Tab-separated table of C-alpha atoms and ligand atoms in Angstrom:
chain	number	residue	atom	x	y	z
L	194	UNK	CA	-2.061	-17.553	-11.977
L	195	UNK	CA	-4.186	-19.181	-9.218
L	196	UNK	CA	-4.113	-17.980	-5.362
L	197	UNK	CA	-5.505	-19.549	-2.620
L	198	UNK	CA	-6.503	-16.650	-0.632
L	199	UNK	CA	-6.618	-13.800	-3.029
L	200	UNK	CA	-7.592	-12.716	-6.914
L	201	UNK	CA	-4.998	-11.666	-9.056
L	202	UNK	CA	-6.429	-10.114	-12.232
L	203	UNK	CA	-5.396	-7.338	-14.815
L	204	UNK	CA	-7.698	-3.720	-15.721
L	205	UNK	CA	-5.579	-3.093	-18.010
L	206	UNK	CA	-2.364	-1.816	-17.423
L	207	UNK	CA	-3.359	-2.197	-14.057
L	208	UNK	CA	-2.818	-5.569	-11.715
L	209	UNK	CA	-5.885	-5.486	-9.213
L	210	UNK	CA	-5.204	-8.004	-6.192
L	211	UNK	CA	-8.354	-8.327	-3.813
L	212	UNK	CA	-8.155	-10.514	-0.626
L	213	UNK	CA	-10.777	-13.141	-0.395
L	214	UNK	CA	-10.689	-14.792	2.698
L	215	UNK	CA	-15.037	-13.617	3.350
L	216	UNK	CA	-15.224	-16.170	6.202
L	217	UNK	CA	-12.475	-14.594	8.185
L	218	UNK	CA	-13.063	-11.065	7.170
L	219	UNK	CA	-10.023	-11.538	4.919
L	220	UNK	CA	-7.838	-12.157	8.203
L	221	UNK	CA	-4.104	-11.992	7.017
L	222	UNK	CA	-2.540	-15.557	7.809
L	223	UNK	CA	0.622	-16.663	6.258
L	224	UNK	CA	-0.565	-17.963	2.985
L	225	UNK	CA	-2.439	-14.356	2.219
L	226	UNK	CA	1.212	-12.796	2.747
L	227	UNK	CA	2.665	-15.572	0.236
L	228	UNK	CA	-0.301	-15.308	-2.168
L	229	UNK	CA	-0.431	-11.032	-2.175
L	230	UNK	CA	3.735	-10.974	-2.088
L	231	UNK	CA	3.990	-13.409	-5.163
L	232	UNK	CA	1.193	-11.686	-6.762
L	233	UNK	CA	2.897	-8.021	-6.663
L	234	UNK	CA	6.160	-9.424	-7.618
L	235	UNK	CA	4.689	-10.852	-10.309
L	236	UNK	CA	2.824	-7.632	-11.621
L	237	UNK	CA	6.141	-6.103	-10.340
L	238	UNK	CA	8.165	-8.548	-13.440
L	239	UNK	CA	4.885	-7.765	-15.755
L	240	UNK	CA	5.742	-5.051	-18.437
L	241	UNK	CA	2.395	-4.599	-19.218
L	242	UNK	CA	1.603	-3.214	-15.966
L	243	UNK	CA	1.759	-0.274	-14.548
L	244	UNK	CA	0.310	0.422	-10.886
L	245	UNK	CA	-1.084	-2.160	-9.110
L	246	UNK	CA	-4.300	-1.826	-6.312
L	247	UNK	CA	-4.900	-3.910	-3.278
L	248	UNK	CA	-8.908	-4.386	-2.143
L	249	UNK	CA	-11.089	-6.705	0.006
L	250	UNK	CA	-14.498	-6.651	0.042
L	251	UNK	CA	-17.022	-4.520	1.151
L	252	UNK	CA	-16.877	-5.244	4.600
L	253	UNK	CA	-13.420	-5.813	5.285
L	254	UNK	CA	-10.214	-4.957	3.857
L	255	UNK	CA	-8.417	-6.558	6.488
L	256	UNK	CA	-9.620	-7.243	9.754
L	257	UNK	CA	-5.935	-8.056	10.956
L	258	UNK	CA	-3.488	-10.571	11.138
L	259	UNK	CA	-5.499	-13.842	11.743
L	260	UNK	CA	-5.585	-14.141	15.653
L	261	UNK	CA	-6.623	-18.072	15.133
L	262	UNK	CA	-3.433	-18.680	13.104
L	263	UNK	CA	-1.126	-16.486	15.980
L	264	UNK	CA	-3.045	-17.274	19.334
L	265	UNK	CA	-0.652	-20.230	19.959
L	266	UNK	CA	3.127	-19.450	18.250
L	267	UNK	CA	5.773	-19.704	20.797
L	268	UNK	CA	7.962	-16.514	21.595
L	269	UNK	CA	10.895	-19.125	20.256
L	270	UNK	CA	9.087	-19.692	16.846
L	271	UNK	CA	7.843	-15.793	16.234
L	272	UNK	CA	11.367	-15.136	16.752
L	273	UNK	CA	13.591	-17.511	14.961
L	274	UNK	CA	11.301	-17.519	11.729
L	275	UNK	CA	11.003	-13.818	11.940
L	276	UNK	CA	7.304	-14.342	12.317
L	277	UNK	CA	5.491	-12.081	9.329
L	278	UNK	CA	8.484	-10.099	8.256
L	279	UNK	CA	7.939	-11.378	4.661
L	280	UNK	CA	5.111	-8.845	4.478
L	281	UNK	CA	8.280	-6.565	4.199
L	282	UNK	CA	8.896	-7.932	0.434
L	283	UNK	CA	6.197	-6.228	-0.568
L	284	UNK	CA	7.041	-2.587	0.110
L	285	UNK	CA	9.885	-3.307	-1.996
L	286	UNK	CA	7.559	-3.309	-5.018
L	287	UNK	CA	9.017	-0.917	-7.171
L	288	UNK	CA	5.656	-0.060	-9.133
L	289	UNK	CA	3.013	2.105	-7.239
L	290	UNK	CA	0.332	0.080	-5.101
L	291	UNK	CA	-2.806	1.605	-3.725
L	292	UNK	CA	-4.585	0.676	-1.562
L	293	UNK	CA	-8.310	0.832	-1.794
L	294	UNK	CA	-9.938	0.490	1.718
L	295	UNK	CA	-13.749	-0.208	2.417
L	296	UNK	CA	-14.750	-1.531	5.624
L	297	UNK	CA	-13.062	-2.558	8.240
L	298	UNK	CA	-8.815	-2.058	8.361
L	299	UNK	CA	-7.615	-3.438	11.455
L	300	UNK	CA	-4.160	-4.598	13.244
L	301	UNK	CA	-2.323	-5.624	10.576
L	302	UNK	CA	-4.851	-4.727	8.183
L	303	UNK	CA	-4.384	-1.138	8.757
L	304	UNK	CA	-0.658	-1.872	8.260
L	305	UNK	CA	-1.290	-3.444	4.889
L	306	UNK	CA	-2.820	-0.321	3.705
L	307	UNK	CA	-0.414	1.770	5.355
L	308	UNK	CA	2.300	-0.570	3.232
L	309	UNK	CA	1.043	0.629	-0.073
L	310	UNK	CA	2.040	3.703	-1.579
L	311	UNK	CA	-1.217	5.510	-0.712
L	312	UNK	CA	-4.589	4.744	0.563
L	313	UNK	CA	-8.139	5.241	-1.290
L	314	UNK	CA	-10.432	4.872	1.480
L	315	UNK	CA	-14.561	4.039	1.100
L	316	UNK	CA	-16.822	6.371	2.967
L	317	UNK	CA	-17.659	2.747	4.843
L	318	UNK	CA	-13.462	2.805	5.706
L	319	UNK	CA	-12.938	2.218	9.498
L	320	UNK	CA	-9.228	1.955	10.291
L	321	UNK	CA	-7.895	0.800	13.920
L	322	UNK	CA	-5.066	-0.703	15.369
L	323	UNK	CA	-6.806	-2.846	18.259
L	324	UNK	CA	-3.672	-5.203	19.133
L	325	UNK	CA	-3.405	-3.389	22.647
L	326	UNK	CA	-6.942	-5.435	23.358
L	327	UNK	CA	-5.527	-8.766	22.595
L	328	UNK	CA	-2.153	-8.244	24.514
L	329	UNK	CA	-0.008	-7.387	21.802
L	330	UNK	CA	1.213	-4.518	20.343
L	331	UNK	CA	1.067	-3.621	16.155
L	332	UNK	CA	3.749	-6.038	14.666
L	333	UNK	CA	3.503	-5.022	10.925
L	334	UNK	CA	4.458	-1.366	11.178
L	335	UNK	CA	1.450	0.447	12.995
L	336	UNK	CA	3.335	2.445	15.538
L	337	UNK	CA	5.969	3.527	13.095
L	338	UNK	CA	4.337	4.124	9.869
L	339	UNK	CA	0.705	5.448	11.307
L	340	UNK	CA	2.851	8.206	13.815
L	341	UNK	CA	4.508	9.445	10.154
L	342	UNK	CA	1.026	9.365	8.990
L	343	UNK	CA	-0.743	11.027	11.751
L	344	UNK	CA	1.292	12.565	14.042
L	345	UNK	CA	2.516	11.078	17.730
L	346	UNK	CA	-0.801	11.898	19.489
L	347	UNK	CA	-3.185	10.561	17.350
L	348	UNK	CA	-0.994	7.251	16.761
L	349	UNK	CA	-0.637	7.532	20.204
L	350	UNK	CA	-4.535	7.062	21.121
L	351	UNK	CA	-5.219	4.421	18.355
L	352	UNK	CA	-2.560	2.074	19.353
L	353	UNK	CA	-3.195	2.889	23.534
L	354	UNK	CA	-6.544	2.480	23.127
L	355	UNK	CA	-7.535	0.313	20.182
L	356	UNK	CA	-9.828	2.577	18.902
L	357	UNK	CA	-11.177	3.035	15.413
L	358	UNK	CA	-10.944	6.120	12.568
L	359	UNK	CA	-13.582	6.612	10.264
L	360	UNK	CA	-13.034	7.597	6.997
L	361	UNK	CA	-13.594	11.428	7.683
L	362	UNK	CA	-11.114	11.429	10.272
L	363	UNK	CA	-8.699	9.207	8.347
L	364	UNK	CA	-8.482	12.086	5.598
L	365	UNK	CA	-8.890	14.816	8.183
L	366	UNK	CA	-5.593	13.280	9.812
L	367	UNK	CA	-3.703	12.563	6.562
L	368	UNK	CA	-4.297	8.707	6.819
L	369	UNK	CA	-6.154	8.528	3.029
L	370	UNK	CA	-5.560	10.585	0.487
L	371	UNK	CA	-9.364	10.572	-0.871
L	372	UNK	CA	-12.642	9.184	0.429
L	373	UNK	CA	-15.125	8.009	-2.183
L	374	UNK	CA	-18.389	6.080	-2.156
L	375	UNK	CA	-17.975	2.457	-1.295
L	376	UNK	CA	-19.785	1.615	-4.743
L	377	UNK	CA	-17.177	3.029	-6.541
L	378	UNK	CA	-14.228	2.403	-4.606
L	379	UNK	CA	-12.433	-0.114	-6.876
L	380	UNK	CA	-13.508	1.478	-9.653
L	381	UNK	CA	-11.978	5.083	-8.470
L	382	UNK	CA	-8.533	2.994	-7.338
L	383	UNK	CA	-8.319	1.141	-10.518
L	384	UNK	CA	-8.863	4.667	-12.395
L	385	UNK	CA	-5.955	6.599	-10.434
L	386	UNK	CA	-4.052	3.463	-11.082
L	387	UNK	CA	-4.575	3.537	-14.787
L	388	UNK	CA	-3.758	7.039	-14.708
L	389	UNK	CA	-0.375	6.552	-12.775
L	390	UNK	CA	-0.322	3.507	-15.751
L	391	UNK	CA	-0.293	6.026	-18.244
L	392	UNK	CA	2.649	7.898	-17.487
L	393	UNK	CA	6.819	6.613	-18.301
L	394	UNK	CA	7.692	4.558	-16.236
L	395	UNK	CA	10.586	5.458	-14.803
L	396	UNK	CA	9.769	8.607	-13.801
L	397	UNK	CA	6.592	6.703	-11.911
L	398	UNK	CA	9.205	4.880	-10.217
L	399	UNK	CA	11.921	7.249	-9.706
L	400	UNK	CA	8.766	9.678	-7.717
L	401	UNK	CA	7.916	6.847	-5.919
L	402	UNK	CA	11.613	6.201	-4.647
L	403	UNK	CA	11.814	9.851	-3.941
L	404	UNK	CA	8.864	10.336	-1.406
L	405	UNK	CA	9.814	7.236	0.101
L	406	UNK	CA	13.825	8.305	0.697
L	407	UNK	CA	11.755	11.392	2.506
L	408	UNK	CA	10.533	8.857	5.190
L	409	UNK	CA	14.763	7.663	5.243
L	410	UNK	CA	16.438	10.512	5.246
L	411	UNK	CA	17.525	13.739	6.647
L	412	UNK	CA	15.972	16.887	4.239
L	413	UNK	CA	19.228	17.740	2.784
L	414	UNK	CA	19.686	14.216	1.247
L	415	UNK	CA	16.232	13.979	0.668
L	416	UNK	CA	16.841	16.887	-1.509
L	417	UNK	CA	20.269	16.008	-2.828
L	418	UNK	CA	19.023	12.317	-3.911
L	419	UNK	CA	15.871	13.933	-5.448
L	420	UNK	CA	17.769	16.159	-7.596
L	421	UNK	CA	20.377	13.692	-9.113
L	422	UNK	CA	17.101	11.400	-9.735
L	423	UNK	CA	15.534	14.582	-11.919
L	424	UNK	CA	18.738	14.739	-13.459
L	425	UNK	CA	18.988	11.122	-14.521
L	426	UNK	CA	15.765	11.857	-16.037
L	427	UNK	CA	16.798	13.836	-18.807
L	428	UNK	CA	18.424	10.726	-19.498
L	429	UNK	CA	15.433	9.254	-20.962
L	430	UNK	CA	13.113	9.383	-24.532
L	431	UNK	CA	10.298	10.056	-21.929
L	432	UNK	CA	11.401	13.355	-20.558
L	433	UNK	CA	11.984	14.447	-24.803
L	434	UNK	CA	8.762	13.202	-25.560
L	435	UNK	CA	6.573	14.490	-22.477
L	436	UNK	CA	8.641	18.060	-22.849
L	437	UNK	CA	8.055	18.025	-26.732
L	438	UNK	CA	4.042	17.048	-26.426
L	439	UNK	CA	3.619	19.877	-23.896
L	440	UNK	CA	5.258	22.348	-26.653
L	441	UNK	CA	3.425	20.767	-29.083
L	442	UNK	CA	-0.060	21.219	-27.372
L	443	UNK	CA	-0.360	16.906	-27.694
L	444	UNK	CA	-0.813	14.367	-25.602
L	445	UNK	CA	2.618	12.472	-25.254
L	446	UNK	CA	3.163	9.079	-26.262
L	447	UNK	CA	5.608	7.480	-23.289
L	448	UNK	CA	7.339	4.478	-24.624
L	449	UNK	CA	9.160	3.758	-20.808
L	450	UNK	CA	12.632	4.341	-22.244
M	134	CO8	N1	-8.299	-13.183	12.830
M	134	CO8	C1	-8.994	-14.331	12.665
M	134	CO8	N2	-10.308	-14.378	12.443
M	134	CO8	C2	-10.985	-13.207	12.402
M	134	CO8	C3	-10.338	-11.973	12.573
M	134	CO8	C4	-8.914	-11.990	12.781
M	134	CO8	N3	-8.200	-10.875	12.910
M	134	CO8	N4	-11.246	-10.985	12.494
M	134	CO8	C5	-12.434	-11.581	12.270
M	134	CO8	N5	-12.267	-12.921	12.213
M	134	CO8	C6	-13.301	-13.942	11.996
M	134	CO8	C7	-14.167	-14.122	13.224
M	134	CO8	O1	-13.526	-14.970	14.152
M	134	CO8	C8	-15.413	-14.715	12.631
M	134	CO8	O2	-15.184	-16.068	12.360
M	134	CO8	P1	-16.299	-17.186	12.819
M	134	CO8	O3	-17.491	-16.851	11.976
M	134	CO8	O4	-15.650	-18.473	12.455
M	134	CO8	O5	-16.519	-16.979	14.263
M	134	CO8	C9	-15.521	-14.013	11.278
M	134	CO8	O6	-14.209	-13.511	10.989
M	134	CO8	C10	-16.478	-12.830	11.301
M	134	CO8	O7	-16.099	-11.974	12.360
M	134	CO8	P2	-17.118	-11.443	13.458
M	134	CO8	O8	-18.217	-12.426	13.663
M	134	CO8	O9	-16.316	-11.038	14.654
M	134	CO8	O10	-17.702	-10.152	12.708
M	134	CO8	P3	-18.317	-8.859	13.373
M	134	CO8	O11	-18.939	-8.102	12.254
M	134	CO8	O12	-19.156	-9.187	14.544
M	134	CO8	O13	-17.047	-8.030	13.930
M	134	CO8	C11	-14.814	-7.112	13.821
M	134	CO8	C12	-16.078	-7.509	13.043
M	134	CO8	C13	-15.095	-5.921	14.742
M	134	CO8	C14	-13.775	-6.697	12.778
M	134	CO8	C15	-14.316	-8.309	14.654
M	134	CO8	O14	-14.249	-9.450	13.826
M	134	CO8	C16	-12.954	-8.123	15.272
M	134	CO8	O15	-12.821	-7.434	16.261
M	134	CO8	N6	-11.910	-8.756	14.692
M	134	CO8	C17	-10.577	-8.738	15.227
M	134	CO8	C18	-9.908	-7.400	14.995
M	134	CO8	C19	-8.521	-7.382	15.572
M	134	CO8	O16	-8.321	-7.474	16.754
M	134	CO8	N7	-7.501	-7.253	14.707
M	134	CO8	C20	-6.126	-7.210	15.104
M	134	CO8	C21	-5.519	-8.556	15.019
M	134	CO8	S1	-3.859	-8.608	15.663
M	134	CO8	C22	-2.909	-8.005	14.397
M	134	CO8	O17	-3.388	-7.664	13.374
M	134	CO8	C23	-1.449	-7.975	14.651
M	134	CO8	C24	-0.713	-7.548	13.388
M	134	CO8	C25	0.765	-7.664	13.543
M	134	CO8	C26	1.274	-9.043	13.293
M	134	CO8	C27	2.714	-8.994	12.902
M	134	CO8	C28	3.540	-9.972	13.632
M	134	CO8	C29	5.035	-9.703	13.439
């Protein structure tokens, strides 16, 4: 299918969605969270996919939400529409998403990233949350989901003072899980994607509902809900097979049932 403001295409078992706004550093208006929602629900309903990734180009990911399309919304509008809580539809995605960063990943293009399930970040990665300098604070999540990532004092100093992380820090502080030459970033994303691909299903899914119930819950339901979900498991061909192959010294083959 045809976006506007993105590129939906397949590696694969992979669904790659890059943002392609150039002219606007990939700003996020309200037809890039319509285009990149409908695209992941759409990979989401695909069973021939896996994982998905979400890129932008080399020099942006994201530079934020797009300031031009905000700058004039009336406190009666932003409220009554719920201004940009449809970006929320798309941490509901039930397959894995990661996000592969190069360049600049600002405002609420930090918060995209920090929206997927984890973040592949180009040595070129600068990530910032500079709302504070337009009079605003981070709407799409940045002061709750970058203090789980990186503690109250550094979230703290990016959101007081809009400053930005380079990729070193970002992995130093548990932002990004790897850092990789920008020439290979998609190429590395799309590869742990195809790898996460690879695997059943369900038990892709069921790991990524468990690590996010962690962010939910207190640690004794964490742990309760994370056993009954290893349980259900042995529900499943997949858990057989994968068990079997192991005993077998093979590689398994997963059918997702
Ligand atoms: N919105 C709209 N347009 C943008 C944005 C943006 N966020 N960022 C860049 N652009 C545009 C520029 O206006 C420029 O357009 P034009 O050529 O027509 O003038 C073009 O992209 C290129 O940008 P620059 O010329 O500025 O490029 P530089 O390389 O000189 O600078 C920077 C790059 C440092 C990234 C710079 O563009 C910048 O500071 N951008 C703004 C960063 C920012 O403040 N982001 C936060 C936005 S607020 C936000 O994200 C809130 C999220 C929460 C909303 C949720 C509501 C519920």
């Amino acid at each position: 299918m045809a976006y506007e403001t993105i590129i939906a295409e397949t590696r694969g078992k992979v669904g790659l969605i890059t943002l392609n706004r150039p002219k606007a550093l990939n700003a996020l208006n309200s037809q890039v969270m319509a285009d990149v929602v409908a695209a992941a629900n759409a990979f989401g309903a695909d069973a021939a996919i896996g994982a998905m990734v979400i890129t932008g180009s080399e020099k942006a990911f994201a530079a934020g939400a797009d300031i031009k399309e905000m700058q004039s919304i009336a406190y009666v509008d932003a409220y009554t529409q719920d201004f940009f809580v449809g970006w929320e539809e798309l941490t509901r995605t039930r397959k894995p998403v990661i996000a592969a960063v190069a360049g600049y990943a600002l405002g609420g293009g930090c918060e995209l990233a920090m929206m997927c399930d984890f973040i592949i970040a180009a040595d070129t990665a600068k990530f910032g949350q500079p709302e504070i300098t337009l009079g605003v604070i981070p709407g799409m999540g940045g002061s709750q989901r970058l203090t789980r990532f990186v503690g109250k004092s550094k979230a703290m100093d990016m959101c007081l003072t809009g400053r930005m992380m380079d990729a070193a820090e970002a992995e130093r502080s548990g932002l990004v899980s790897r850092v990789v030459p920008a020439a290979e970033l998609v190429e590395e994303a799309v590869k742990a994607a195809a790898k996460i691909a690879d695997f059943s299903l369900p038990s892709v899914m069921m790991a990524k509902e468990a690590v996010n119930r962690s962010f939910e819950t207190t640690l004794a339901e964490g742990l309760r809900f994370e056993r009954r979900l290893f349980h259900s498991l042995f529900a499943l061909e997949d858990q057989k097979e994968g068990m079997a192959a192991f005993a077998e010294k093979r590689k398994p083959n997963f059918t997702n049932r």
